[in-house]
Short mmCIF file of C-alpha atoms in Angstrom, two decimals:
data_model
loop_
_atom_site.label_atom_id
_atom_site.label_comp_id
_atom_site.label_asym_id
_atom_site.label_seq_id
_atom_site.Cartn_x
_atom_site.Cartn_y
_atom_site.Cartn_z
CA UNK A 1 -8.09 -90.25 55.97
CA UNK A 2 -10.39 -90.01 59.00
CA UNK A 3 -11.58 -93.06 60.90
CA UNK A 4 -14.16 -93.25 63.65
CA UNK A 5 -14.02 -95.39 66.79
CA UNK A 6 -15.59 -98.23 64.85
CA UNK A 7 -12.52 -98.30 62.61
CA UNK A 8 -14.43 -97.11 59.56
CA UNK A 9 -13.40 -94.40 57.16
CA UNK A 10 -15.78 -91.46 57.60
CA UNK A 11 -14.23 -88.82 55.36
CA UNK A 12 -17.55 -88.56 53.52
CA UNK A 13 -19.47 -87.78 56.72
CA UNK A 14 -19.45 -84.61 58.82
CA UNK A 15 -17.05 -85.46 61.64
CA UNK A 16 -16.56 -84.17 65.20
CA UNK A 17 -13.44 -85.24 67.06
CA UNK A 18 -15.07 -84.18 70.33
CA UNK A 19 -17.77 -86.81 69.73
CA UNK A 20 -15.16 -89.50 69.15
CA UNK A 21 -13.22 -88.69 72.31
CA UNK A 22 -13.81 -90.98 75.30
CA UNK A 23 -16.68 -92.91 73.71
CA UNK A 24 -15.69 -96.23 75.28
CA UNK A 25 -15.27 -94.79 78.82
CA UNK A 26 -18.61 -92.99 78.46
CA UNK A 27 -20.24 -96.20 77.26
CA UNK A 28 -18.97 -98.08 80.30
CA UNK A 29 -20.65 -95.54 82.57
CA UNK A 30 -23.88 -95.66 80.57
CA UNK A 31 -23.93 -99.45 80.74
CA UNK A 32 -23.89 -99.17 84.52
CA UNK A 33 -26.13 -96.15 85.04
CA UNK A 34 -28.76 -97.02 82.41
CA UNK A 35 -29.04 -100.74 83.03
CA UNK A 36 -32.55 -100.29 84.46
CA UNK A 37 -33.65 -97.59 82.00
CA UNK A 38 -35.71 -98.13 78.86
CA UNK A 39 -36.16 -94.92 76.88
CA UNK A 40 -33.38 -92.32 76.66
CA UNK A 41 -33.54 -88.86 75.13
CA UNK A 42 -30.19 -87.55 73.89
CA UNK A 43 -30.21 -83.75 73.98
CA UNK A 44 -27.90 -82.06 71.51
CA UNK A 45 -27.02 -85.07 69.37
CA UNK A 46 -24.73 -82.95 67.19
CA UNK A 47 -23.39 -85.06 64.34
CA UNK A 48 -25.01 -88.23 65.66
CA UNK A 49 -21.69 -89.97 66.32
CA UNK A 50 -22.51 -90.68 69.96
CA UNK A 51 -25.85 -92.20 69.09
CA UNK A 52 -24.50 -94.64 66.50
CA UNK A 53 -21.82 -95.79 68.95
CA UNK A 54 -23.98 -96.14 72.06
CA UNK A 55 -27.32 -97.42 70.73
CA UNK A 56 -26.08 -100.77 69.32
CA UNK A 57 -24.18 -101.40 72.55
CA UNK A 58 -27.18 -100.60 74.74
CA UNK A 59 -29.70 -102.81 73.01
CA UNK A 60 -32.17 -102.79 75.92
CA UNK A 61 -32.74 -99.06 75.35
CA UNK A 62 -34.72 -96.99 72.89
CA UNK A 63 -32.19 -94.25 71.98
CA UNK A 64 -33.94 -91.09 70.83
CA UNK A 65 -31.78 -88.37 69.29
CA UNK A 66 -32.71 -84.69 69.27
CA UNK A 67 -31.26 -81.37 68.18
CA UNK A 68 -32.12 -78.16 66.38
CA UNK A 69 -33.37 -78.71 62.84
CA UNK A 70 -30.14 -77.45 61.28
CA UNK A 71 -28.31 -80.56 62.55
CA UNK A 72 -30.85 -83.19 61.52
CA UNK A 73 -29.37 -83.88 58.07
CA UNK A 74 -25.96 -84.66 59.61
CA UNK A 75 -27.47 -86.93 62.25
CA UNK A 76 -29.55 -88.75 59.66
CA UNK A 77 -26.45 -89.29 57.50
CA UNK A 78 -24.67 -91.02 60.37
CA UNK A 79 -27.78 -93.08 61.13
CA UNK A 80 -27.97 -94.15 57.50
CA UNK A 81 -24.32 -95.24 57.59
CA UNK A 82 -24.68 -97.06 60.94
CA UNK A 83 -28.32 -98.07 61.45
CA UNK A 84 -29.52 -99.81 64.61
CA UNK A 85 -33.01 -101.10 65.42
CA UNK A 86 -33.15 -99.20 68.72
CA UNK A 87 -31.87 -95.91 67.27
CA UNK A 88 -34.40 -93.24 66.30
CA UNK A 89 -34.21 -90.31 63.89
CA UNK A 90 -33.75 -86.90 65.49
CA UNK A 91 -36.64 -84.93 66.87
CA UNK A 92 -36.57 -81.15 66.83
CA UNK A 93 -35.55 -79.69 70.17
CA UNK A 94 -34.34 -76.15 70.78
CA UNK A 95 -33.77 -75.64 74.51
CA UNK A 96 -34.54 -71.95 74.14
CA UNK A 97 -38.12 -72.43 72.99
CA UNK A 98 -39.29 -76.05 72.78
CA UNK A 99 -40.83 -78.48 75.20
CA UNK A 100 -39.45 -82.02 75.39
CA UNK A 101 -40.03 -83.73 72.01
CA UNK A 102 -41.96 -86.99 71.98
CA UNK A 103 -41.59 -89.95 69.64
CA UNK A 104 -45.21 -91.01 69.24
CA UNK A 105 -44.29 -94.42 67.83
CA UNK A 106 -42.78 -95.53 71.15
CA UNK A 107 -45.39 -96.18 73.81
CA UNK A 108 -43.13 -95.29 76.71
CA UNK A 109 -42.07 -92.06 78.41
CA UNK A 110 -38.43 -91.10 78.73
CA UNK A 111 -36.87 -92.34 81.94
CA UNK A 112 -33.39 -90.94 81.24
CA UNK A 113 -31.75 -88.00 79.47
CA UNK A 114 -28.17 -87.93 78.18
CA UNK A 115 -26.31 -84.87 76.96
CA UNK A 116 -22.65 -84.43 76.09
CA UNK A 117 -20.54 -81.32 75.48
CA UNK A 118 -23.52 -78.98 75.64
CA UNK A 119 -23.58 -77.05 78.91
CA UNK A 120 -20.42 -75.09 78.16
CA UNK A 121 -21.73 -73.88 74.79
CA UNK A 122 -25.12 -72.77 76.12
CA UNK A 123 -25.77 -69.51 77.90
CA UNK A 124 -26.40 -69.92 81.63
CA UNK A 125 -30.08 -69.05 81.13
CA UNK A 126 -30.38 -71.99 78.72
CA UNK A 127 -28.58 -74.31 81.13
CA UNK A 128 -31.15 -73.35 83.73
CA UNK A 129 -34.01 -73.90 81.31
CA UNK A 130 -32.67 -77.32 80.35
CA UNK A 131 -32.71 -78.43 83.98
CA UNK A 132 -36.21 -77.04 84.46
CA UNK A 133 -37.51 -78.81 81.35
CA UNK A 134 -35.84 -82.12 82.13
CA UNK A 135 -36.83 -81.92 85.80
CA UNK A 136 -40.48 -81.48 84.85
CA UNK A 137 -40.38 -84.40 82.43
CA UNK A 138 -38.45 -87.10 84.28
CA UNK A 139 -40.31 -89.56 86.50
CA UNK A 140 -39.14 -90.32 90.03
CA UNK A 141 -35.78 -92.12 89.90
CA UNK A 142 -35.30 -91.00 86.28
CA UNK A 143 -31.75 -89.95 85.46
CA UNK A 144 -30.06 -87.00 83.81
CA UNK A 145 -26.51 -87.86 82.69
CA UNK A 146 -24.17 -85.05 81.62
CA UNK A 147 -20.71 -85.37 80.08
CA UNK A 148 -18.24 -82.51 79.75
CA UNK A 149 -15.69 -80.34 81.56
CA UNK A 150 -16.58 -78.73 84.90
CA UNK A 151 -14.96 -76.38 87.40
CA UNK A 152 -15.04 -76.92 91.16
CA UNK A 153 -14.17 -74.70 94.11
CA UNK A 154 -13.43 -71.85 91.71
CA UNK A 155 -10.71 -73.82 89.95
CA UNK A 156 -10.14 -75.35 86.55
CA UNK A 157 -9.36 -79.05 86.54
CA UNK A 158 -6.44 -78.47 84.16
CA UNK A 159 -4.56 -75.80 82.25
CA UNK A 160 -6.06 -77.13 79.02
CA UNK A 161 -9.54 -76.54 80.41
CA UNK A 162 -8.54 -72.99 81.36
CA UNK A 163 -7.45 -72.38 77.78
CA UNK A 164 -10.59 -74.04 76.44
CA UNK A 165 -12.78 -71.84 78.63
CA UNK A 166 -10.95 -68.74 77.39
CA UNK A 167 -11.55 -69.75 73.76
CA UNK A 168 -15.25 -70.40 74.46
CA UNK A 169 -15.73 -66.99 76.03
CA UNK A 170 -13.82 -65.24 73.26
CA UNK A 171 -16.23 -66.76 70.75
CA UNK A 172 -19.35 -66.17 72.88
CA UNK A 173 -19.24 -64.35 76.19
CA UNK A 174 -22.36 -66.22 77.36
CA UNK A 175 -20.70 -69.63 77.08
CA UNK A 176 -17.98 -71.21 79.23
CA UNK A 177 -17.15 -74.13 81.48
CA UNK A 178 -19.72 -74.33 84.27
CA UNK A 179 -19.09 -74.60 88.00
CA UNK A 180 -20.19 -77.84 89.61
CA UNK A 181 -21.65 -75.93 92.55
CA UNK A 182 -23.87 -73.82 90.27
CA UNK A 183 -25.05 -76.86 88.36
CA UNK A 184 -25.96 -78.86 91.44
CA UNK A 185 -27.81 -75.87 92.92
CA UNK A 186 -29.95 -75.50 89.79
CA UNK A 187 -30.51 -79.26 89.67
CA UNK A 188 -31.69 -79.46 93.28
CA UNK A 189 -34.38 -76.87 92.58
CA UNK A 190 -35.83 -79.43 90.15
CA UNK A 191 -35.47 -82.32 92.64
CA UNK A 192 -32.49 -83.68 90.71
CA UNK A 193 -29.91 -85.03 93.13
CA UNK A 194 -26.29 -85.62 92.12
CA UNK A 195 -25.80 -89.30 92.92
CA UNK A 196 -22.60 -90.18 91.04
CA UNK A 197 -19.54 -88.55 89.48
CA UNK A 198 -17.12 -90.24 87.13
CA UNK A 199 -13.73 -88.89 86.15
CA UNK A 200 -13.19 -89.20 82.41
CA UNK A 201 -9.98 -88.95 80.36
CA UNK A 202 -8.84 -85.55 79.09
CA UNK A 203 -10.13 -83.67 82.16
CA UNK A 204 -13.81 -84.34 81.61
CA UNK A 205 -16.43 -85.80 83.93
CA UNK A 206 -19.81 -87.48 83.90
CA UNK A 207 -22.39 -86.19 86.36
CA UNK A 208 -25.38 -88.41 87.14
CA UNK A 209 -28.50 -86.79 88.59
CA UNK A 210 -31.58 -88.69 89.75
CA UNK A 211 -35.11 -87.37 90.25
CA UNK A 212 -36.03 -87.59 93.90
CA UNK A 213 -39.20 -86.77 95.82
CA UNK A 214 -37.19 -85.74 98.87
CA UNK A 215 -34.14 -83.51 98.68
CA UNK A 216 -31.61 -83.05 101.48
#
């Protein structure tokens, strides 16, 4: 029997343990960082588990999910099981080829982007393209919030992350845990300044970037 973080049995739904991990600590960061935001695009919504947990607890936000078309049925199944008035069905978004998707029923631009557990499964060229696309779209003071594992100063944050990185690269040589220094360098080219870092359980972090007119 599988239960989600809401205490509900979800054996009939596609389930990702990675999505369940650290949801409450992530939510606490989002409550702080997105308190002045209104319209959030989630990139790479996966199964949709993050969206059904966060949206009803961030009721001041419009939470827009997105992913490649192959994942939409799974996301919609989770949304059907846990509907929320501020939660929106997934829009098609493939980082490799698409521009930022727009929900035409909401008369407001995105002022924040959230993505979790995505950068280490993308190729580096797609990571770069994601920053370029988001940087072009966000308004001044808009935020890009990224959750996942990161390296720093050429080191893994834990032995488990070293093993995880090895497994990622065995599966796809273009994937792998990204270096914080590389990420911040790409971000700064798009006027996205790293303003906050949060240590998360299980050797993960949240990085918060903000669009700025002036970079150091």
